[in-house]
PDB file of C-alpha atoms in Angstrom:
ATOM      1  CA  MET A 599      68.352 126.810  62.776  1.00  0.00           C
ATOM      2  CA  LEU A 600      69.154 126.254  59.150  1.00  0.00           C
ATOM      3  CA  PHE A 601      65.525 126.227  58.012  1.00  0.00           C
ATOM      4  CA  SER A 602      64.632 129.237  60.140  1.00  0.00           C
ATOM      5  CA  GLY A 603      67.390 131.307  58.490  1.00  0.00           C
ATOM      6  CA  TYR A 604      69.740 131.636  61.457  1.00  0.00           C
ATOM      7  CA  LEU A 605      72.334 129.647  59.491  1.00  0.00           C
ATOM      8  CA  THR A 606      72.825 129.259  55.759  1.00  0.00           C
ATOM      9  CA  ILE A 607      74.676 126.651  53.721  1.00  0.00           C
ATOM     10  CA  LYS A 608      78.076 127.842  52.605  1.00  0.00           C
ATOM     11  CA  GLU A 609      79.224 124.628  50.945  1.00  0.00           C
ATOM     12  CA  LYS A 610      77.943 121.081  50.482  1.00  0.00           C
ATOM     13  CA  LEU A 611      80.670 118.627  51.493  1.00  0.00           C
ATOM     14  CA  SER A 612      78.702 115.415  50.960  1.00  0.00           C
ATOM     15  CA  GLU A 613      75.102 114.253  50.840  1.00  0.00           C
ATOM     16  CA  THR A 614      74.758 114.716  54.614  1.00  0.00           C
ATOM     17  CA  MET A 615      77.552 117.167  55.510  1.00  0.00           C
ATOM     18  CA  PHE A 616      77.604 120.904  54.966  1.00  0.00           C
ATOM     19  CA  THR A 617      79.686 123.920  55.918  1.00  0.00           C
ATOM     20  CA  LEU A 618      77.389 126.491  57.473  1.00  0.00           C
ATOM     21  CA  ARG A 619      77.763 130.225  57.901  1.00  0.00           C
ATOM     22  CA  ILE A 620      76.065 132.943  59.864  1.00  0.00           C
ATOM     23  CA  PRO A 621      74.237 135.053  57.265  1.00  0.00           C
ATOM     24  CA  ASN A 622      74.500 138.567  58.760  1.00  0.00           C
ATOM     25  CA  LYS A 623      75.880 140.733  61.572  1.00  0.00           C
ATOM     26  CA  GLU A 624      72.628 140.771  63.575  1.00  0.00           C
ATOM     27  CA  ILE A 625      72.575 136.981  63.827  1.00  0.00           C
ATOM     28  CA  GLN A 626      76.334 136.916  64.456  1.00  0.00           C
ATOM     29  CA  LYS A 627      75.742 139.250  67.407  1.00  0.00           C
ATOM     30  CA  LEU A 628      72.966 136.963  68.673  1.00  0.00           C
ATOM     31  CA  PHE A 629      75.228 133.895  68.480  1.00  0.00           C
ATOM     32  CA  LYS A 630      78.063 135.770  70.153  1.00  0.00           C
ATOM     33  CA  GLY A 631      75.763 136.691  73.046  1.00  0.00           C
ATOM     34  CA  LEU A 632      74.480 133.124  73.324  1.00  0.00           C
ATOM     35  CA  PHE A 633      78.035 131.767  73.293  1.00  0.00           C
ATOM     36  CA  VAL A 634      79.212 134.142  76.007  1.00  0.00           C
ATOM     37  CA  ASP A 635      76.128 133.413  78.117  1.00  0.00           C
ATOM     38  CA  ALA A 636      76.479 129.646  77.746  1.00  0.00           C
ATOM     39  CA  ILE A 637      80.220 129.471  78.376  1.00  0.00           C
ATOM     40  CA  PHE A 638      80.740 132.292  80.860  1.00  0.00           C
ATOM     41  CA  ARG A 639      77.349 132.321  82.621  1.00  0.00           C
ATOM     42  CA  GLU A 640      78.865 132.186  86.098  1.00  0.00           C
ATOM     43  CA  SER A 641      81.341 135.015  85.642  1.00  0.00           C
ATOM     44  CA  ASN A 642      79.196 137.390  83.529  1.00  0.00           C
ATOM     45  CA  ASN A 643      81.951 139.973  83.569  1.00  0.00           C
ATOM     46  CA  VAL A 644      81.991 141.110  79.949  1.00  0.00           C
ATOM     47  CA  GLY A 645      80.537 144.504  80.884  1.00  0.00           C
ATOM     48  CA  SER A 646      82.992 145.051  83.727  1.00  0.00           C
ATOM     49  CA  LEU A 647      85.877 144.022  81.462  1.00  0.00           C
ATOM     50  CA  ILE A 648      84.842 146.519  78.787  1.00  0.00           C
ATOM     51  CA  GLN A 649      84.635 149.254  81.418  1.00  0.00           C
ATOM     52  CA  ALA A 650      88.049 148.252  82.810  1.00  0.00           C
ATOM     53  CA  LEU A 651      89.627 148.261  79.334  1.00  0.00           C
ATOM     54  CA  VAL A 652      88.226 151.677  78.419  1.00  0.00           C
ATOM     55  CA  THR A 653      89.279 153.217  81.764  1.00  0.00           C
ATOM     56  CA  LYS A 654      92.646 151.375  81.901  1.00  0.00           C
ATOM     57  CA  ASN A 655      91.774 149.729  85.227  1.00  0.00           C
ATOM     58  CA  ILE A 656      94.505 147.088  84.916  1.00  0.00           C
ATOM     59  CA  SER A 657      93.787 145.332  88.220  1.00  0.00           C
ATOM     60  CA  GLN A 658      90.132 144.861  87.170  1.00  0.00           C
ATOM     61  CA  ILE A 659      91.234 143.578  83.748  1.00  0.00           C
ATOM     62  CA  ILE A 660      93.455 140.960  85.413  1.00  0.00           C
ATOM     63  CA  LYS A 661      90.686 140.020  87.860  1.00  0.00           C
ATOM     64  CA  SER A 662      88.175 139.643  85.010  1.00  0.00           C
ATOM     65  CA  LEU A 663      90.527 137.417  83.009  1.00  0.00           C
ATOM     66  CA  GLU A 664      91.361 135.319  86.060  1.00  0.00           C
ATOM     67  CA  ASP A 665      87.614 134.971  86.807  1.00  0.00           C
ATOM     68  CA  VAL A 666      87.104 133.584  83.311  1.00  0.00           C
ATOM     69  CA  VAL A 667      89.812 130.974  83.910  1.00  0.00           C
ATOM     70  CA  ILE A 668      88.462 130.103  87.363  1.00  0.00           C
ATOM     71  CA  ASN A 669      84.891 129.666  86.131  1.00  0.00           C
ATOM     72  CA  ALA A 670      85.301 128.230  82.648  1.00  0.00           C
ATOM     73  CA  ILE A 671      88.230 125.814  82.623  1.00  0.00           C
ATOM     74  CA  SER A 672      88.974 122.674  84.585  1.00  0.00           C
ATOM     75  CA  PHE A 673      92.226 122.530  86.499  1.00  0.00           C
ATOM     76  CA  TYR A 674      92.835 119.212  84.716  1.00  0.00           C
ATOM     77  CA  ASP A 675      92.651 120.947  81.340  1.00  0.00           C
ATOM     78  CA  THR A 676      95.404 123.415  82.129  1.00  0.00           C
ATOM     79  CA  SER A 677      98.582 122.327  80.453  1.00  0.00           C
ATOM     80  CA  LYS A 678     101.541 121.790  82.716  1.00  0.00           C
ATOM     81  CA  LYS A 679     103.835 123.122  80.006  1.00  0.00           C
ATOM     82  CA  TYR A 680     102.094 125.460  77.555  1.00  0.00           C
ATOM     83  CA  GLU A 681      99.795 128.458  77.634  1.00  0.00           C
ATOM     84  CA  ASN A 682      97.571 127.216  74.771  1.00  0.00           C
ATOM     85  CA  PRO A 683      94.488 126.336  76.889  1.00  0.00           C
ATOM     86  CA  TYR A 684      94.545 129.805  78.453  1.00  0.00           C
ATOM     87  CA  GLN A 685      95.025 131.536  75.123  1.00  0.00           C
ATOM     88  CA  THR A 686      92.175 129.589  73.517  1.00  0.00           C
ATOM     89  CA  LEU A 687      89.795 130.262  76.404  1.00  0.00           C
ATOM     90  CA  LEU A 688      90.640 133.945  76.748  1.00  0.00           C
ATOM     91  CA  GLY A 689      90.610 134.434  72.979  1.00  0.00           C
ATOM     92  CA  GLY A 690      87.066 133.051  72.816  1.00  0.00           C
ATOM     93  CA  PHE A 691      85.993 135.250  75.694  1.00  0.00           C
ATOM     94  CA  LEU A 692      87.647 138.387  74.323  1.00  0.00           C
ATOM     95  CA  TYR A 693      85.964 137.815  70.958  1.00  0.00           C
ATOM     96  CA  ALA A 694      82.761 138.920  72.721  1.00  0.00           C
ATOM     97  CA  LEU A 695      84.244 142.426  72.892  1.00  0.00           C
ATOM     98  CA  ASP A 696      84.124 142.750  69.097  1.00  0.00           C
ATOM     99  CA  ASP A 697      81.963 145.892  69.183  1.00  0.00           C
ATOM    100  CA  TYR A 698      84.704 147.602  71.228  1.00  0.00           C
ATOM    101  CA  TYR A 699      87.975 145.795  70.498  1.00  0.00           C
ATOM    102  CA  ILE A 700      89.298 143.679  67.646  1.00  0.00           C
ATOM    103  CA  MET A 701      90.973 140.635  69.158  1.00  0.00           C
ATOM    104  CA  HIS A 702      94.060 139.493  67.221  1.00  0.00           C
ATOM    105  CA  PRO A 703      95.323 136.082  68.436  1.00  0.00           C
ATOM    106  CA  ASN A 704      98.906 135.103  67.549  1.00  0.00           C
ATOM    107  CA  MET A 705      99.189 138.184  65.385  1.00  0.00           C
ATOM    108  CA  GLU A 706     102.570 138.863  63.857  1.00  0.00           C
ATOM    109  CA  SER A 707     103.829 142.223  65.018  1.00  0.00           C
ATOM    110  CA  GLY A 708     107.338 143.576  65.454  1.00  0.00           C
ATOM    111  CA  TYR A 709     109.834 140.713  65.731  1.00  0.00           C
ATOM    112  CA  GLY A 710     107.372 137.946  66.568  1.00  0.00           C
ATOM    113  CA  ARG A 711     103.801 137.010  67.401  1.00  0.00           C
ATOM    114  CA  ALA A 712     101.964 138.380  70.410  1.00  0.00           C
ATOM    115  CA  ASP A 713      99.584 135.944  72.096  1.00  0.00           C
ATOM    116  CA  ILE A 714      96.675 138.418  72.148  1.00  0.00           C
ATOM    117  CA  ILE A 715      96.446 141.964  70.839  1.00  0.00           C
ATOM    118  CA  LEU A 716      93.313 143.986  71.595  1.00  0.00           C
ATOM    119  CA  GLU A 717      92.952 146.789  69.082  1.00  0.00           C
ATOM    120  CA  PRO A 718      90.378 149.394  70.112  1.00  0.00           C
ATOM    121  CA  ARG A 719      87.776 150.347  67.548  1.00  0.00           C
ATOM    122  CA  ASN A 720      87.915 153.854  69.064  1.00  0.00           C
ATOM    123  CA  LYS A 721      91.547 154.869  68.584  1.00  0.00           C
ATOM    124  CA  ALA A 722      91.298 157.277  71.550  1.00  0.00           C
ATOM    125  CA  TRP A 723      91.109 154.205  73.848  1.00  0.00           C
ATOM    126  CA  ALA A 724      94.107 152.189  74.940  1.00  0.00           C
ATOM    127  CA  GLY A 725      95.149 149.094  73.021  1.00  0.00           C
ATOM    128  CA  TYR A 726      96.373 146.030  74.904  1.00  0.00           C
ATOM    129  CA  ILE A 727      99.012 143.397  74.334  1.00  0.00           C
ATOM    130  CA  LEU A 728      98.813 140.222  76.400  1.00  0.00           C
ATOM    131  CA  GLU A 729     101.731 137.812  76.518  1.00  0.00           C
ATOM    132  CA  LEU A 730     100.559 134.634  78.232  1.00  0.00           C
ATOM    133  CA  LYS A 731     102.760 132.047  79.901  1.00  0.00           C
ATOM    134  CA  ARG A 732     102.303 128.861  81.888  1.00  0.00           C
ATOM    135  CA  SER A 733     104.310 128.959  85.099  1.00  0.00           C
ATOM    136  CA  ASN A 734     107.381 126.726  85.009  1.00  0.00           C
ATOM    137  CA  THR A 735     109.116 127.854  88.201  1.00  0.00           C
ATOM    138  CA  ASN A 736     108.246 128.831  91.752  1.00  0.00           C
ATOM    139  CA  ASP A 737     108.843 132.518  90.993  1.00  0.00           C
ATOM    140  CA  ILE A 738     105.666 133.359  89.092  1.00  0.00           C
ATOM    141  CA  GLU A 739     106.195 137.117  89.533  1.00  0.00           C
ATOM    142  CA  GLU A 740     109.581 136.907  87.780  1.00  0.00           C
ATOM    143  CA  GLU A 741     108.007 134.890  84.966  1.00  0.00           C
ATOM    144  CA  ALA A 742     105.320 137.582  84.544  1.00  0.00           C
ATOM    145  CA  GLU A 743     108.056 140.209  84.291  1.00  0.00           C
ATOM    146  CA  LYS A 744     109.827 138.099  81.638  1.00  0.00           C
ATOM    147  CA  ALA A 745     106.567 137.859  79.671  1.00  0.00           C
ATOM    148  CA  PHE A 746     106.316 141.673  79.827  1.00  0.00           C
ATOM    149  CA  ASP A 747     109.950 141.985  78.727  1.00  0.00           C
ATOM    150  CA  GLN A 748     109.174 139.767  75.737  1.00  0.00           C
ATOM    151  CA  ILE A 749     106.508 142.266  74.628  1.00  0.00           C
ATOM    152  CA  GLU A 750     109.070 145.063  74.893  1.00  0.00           C
ATOM    153  CA  ASP A 751     111.963 143.163  73.278  1.00  0.00           C
ATOM    154  CA  LYS A 752     109.893 141.875  70.348  1.00  0.00           C
ATOM    155  CA  LYS A 753     108.208 145.266  69.807  1.00  0.00           C
ATOM    156  CA  TYR A 754     104.717 143.757  69.639  1.00  0.00           C
ATOM    157  CA  GLU A 755     103.182 147.251  69.835  1.00  0.00           C
ATOM    158  CA  ILE A 756     104.128 147.971  66.183  1.00  0.00           C
ATOM    159  CA  LEU A 757     100.768 146.745  64.813  1.00  0.00           C
ATOM    160  CA  LEU A 758      98.739 148.944  67.166  1.00  0.00           C
ATOM    161  CA  LYS A 759     100.918 151.994  66.535  1.00  0.00           C
ATOM    162  CA  LYS A 760     100.689 151.442  62.773  1.00  0.00           C
ATOM    163  CA  ASN A 761      96.887 151.325  63.090  1.00  0.00           C
ATOM    164  CA  GLY A 762      96.739 154.667  64.912  1.00  0.00           C
ATOM    165  CA  VAL A 763      96.583 153.533  68.545  1.00  0.00           C
ATOM    166  CA  LYS A 764      98.634 155.962  70.617  1.00  0.00           C
ATOM    167  CA  ASP A 765      98.214 154.413  74.083  1.00  0.00           C
ATOM    168  CA  VAL A 766      99.364 150.781  74.392  1.00  0.00           C
ATOM    169  CA  VAL A 767      99.196 148.786  77.635  1.00  0.00           C
ATOM    170  CA  LYS A 768     101.501 145.769  77.809  1.00  0.00           C
ATOM    171  CA  ILE A 769     100.674 142.941  80.191  1.00  0.00           C
ATOM    172  CA  GLY A 770     102.722 139.830  80.918  1.00  0.00           C
ATOM    173  CA  LEU A 771     100.267 137.297  82.340  1.00  0.00           C
ATOM    174  CA  VAL A 772     101.436 134.018  83.863  1.00  0.00           C
ATOM    175  CA  PHE A 773      99.141 131.201  84.928  1.00  0.00           C
ATOM    176  CA  ASP A 774      99.816 128.594  87.566  1.00  0.00           C
ATOM    177  CA  GLY A 775      96.802 126.325  87.313  1.00  0.00           C
ATOM    178  CA  LYS A 776      93.928 128.777  87.697  1.00  0.00           C
ATOM    179  CA  LYS A 777      95.944 131.474  89.447  1.00  0.00           C
ATOM    180  CA  ALA A 778      97.072 134.455  87.361  1.00  0.00           C
ATOM    181  CA  VAL A 779      99.896 136.884  88.080  1.00  0.00           C
ATOM    182  CA  ALA A 780     100.489 139.937  85.912  1.00  0.00           C
ATOM    183  CA  TYR A 781     103.305 142.385  85.298  1.00  0.00           C
ATOM    184  CA  TYR A 782     102.591 145.656  83.483  1.00  0.00           C
TER     185      TYR A 782
END
């Protein structure tokens, strides 16, 4: 890939190690498509997620995100304590939406850091704030509501509002293994 021009050398670290970079947006788009196809081949719901985001079909958004978790992560890889595996997986998946939404992971906004902020490239579309949690009790619905309340209390919407997004959808999303429950 290096000699065919799909990758270029950014920095030589040693005689046999290099930092590589993707040379242009066209090749970046190709790699993004290959990544999504390789990782999320079974779910193939990028198109339906984009449509759901643009039309504010929240139940389809939740279903699409849960499908990603169901198809692309092992139950054994889900942390019993933290949301990090979910955030990493969903962040990688949502990066594929780059033509439509800018995905900001752990972005400081308001009084803290939201897990995932989706900023629409078209400011007439809704922006999204996702606060992810790993279930720690038997009342997953209450935990989802608390995740939503955290978005409200910490004023995570400040970044989107500052960037001209008028419509902001806030979603508290709690995972119990591969099951997702949302409050919005």
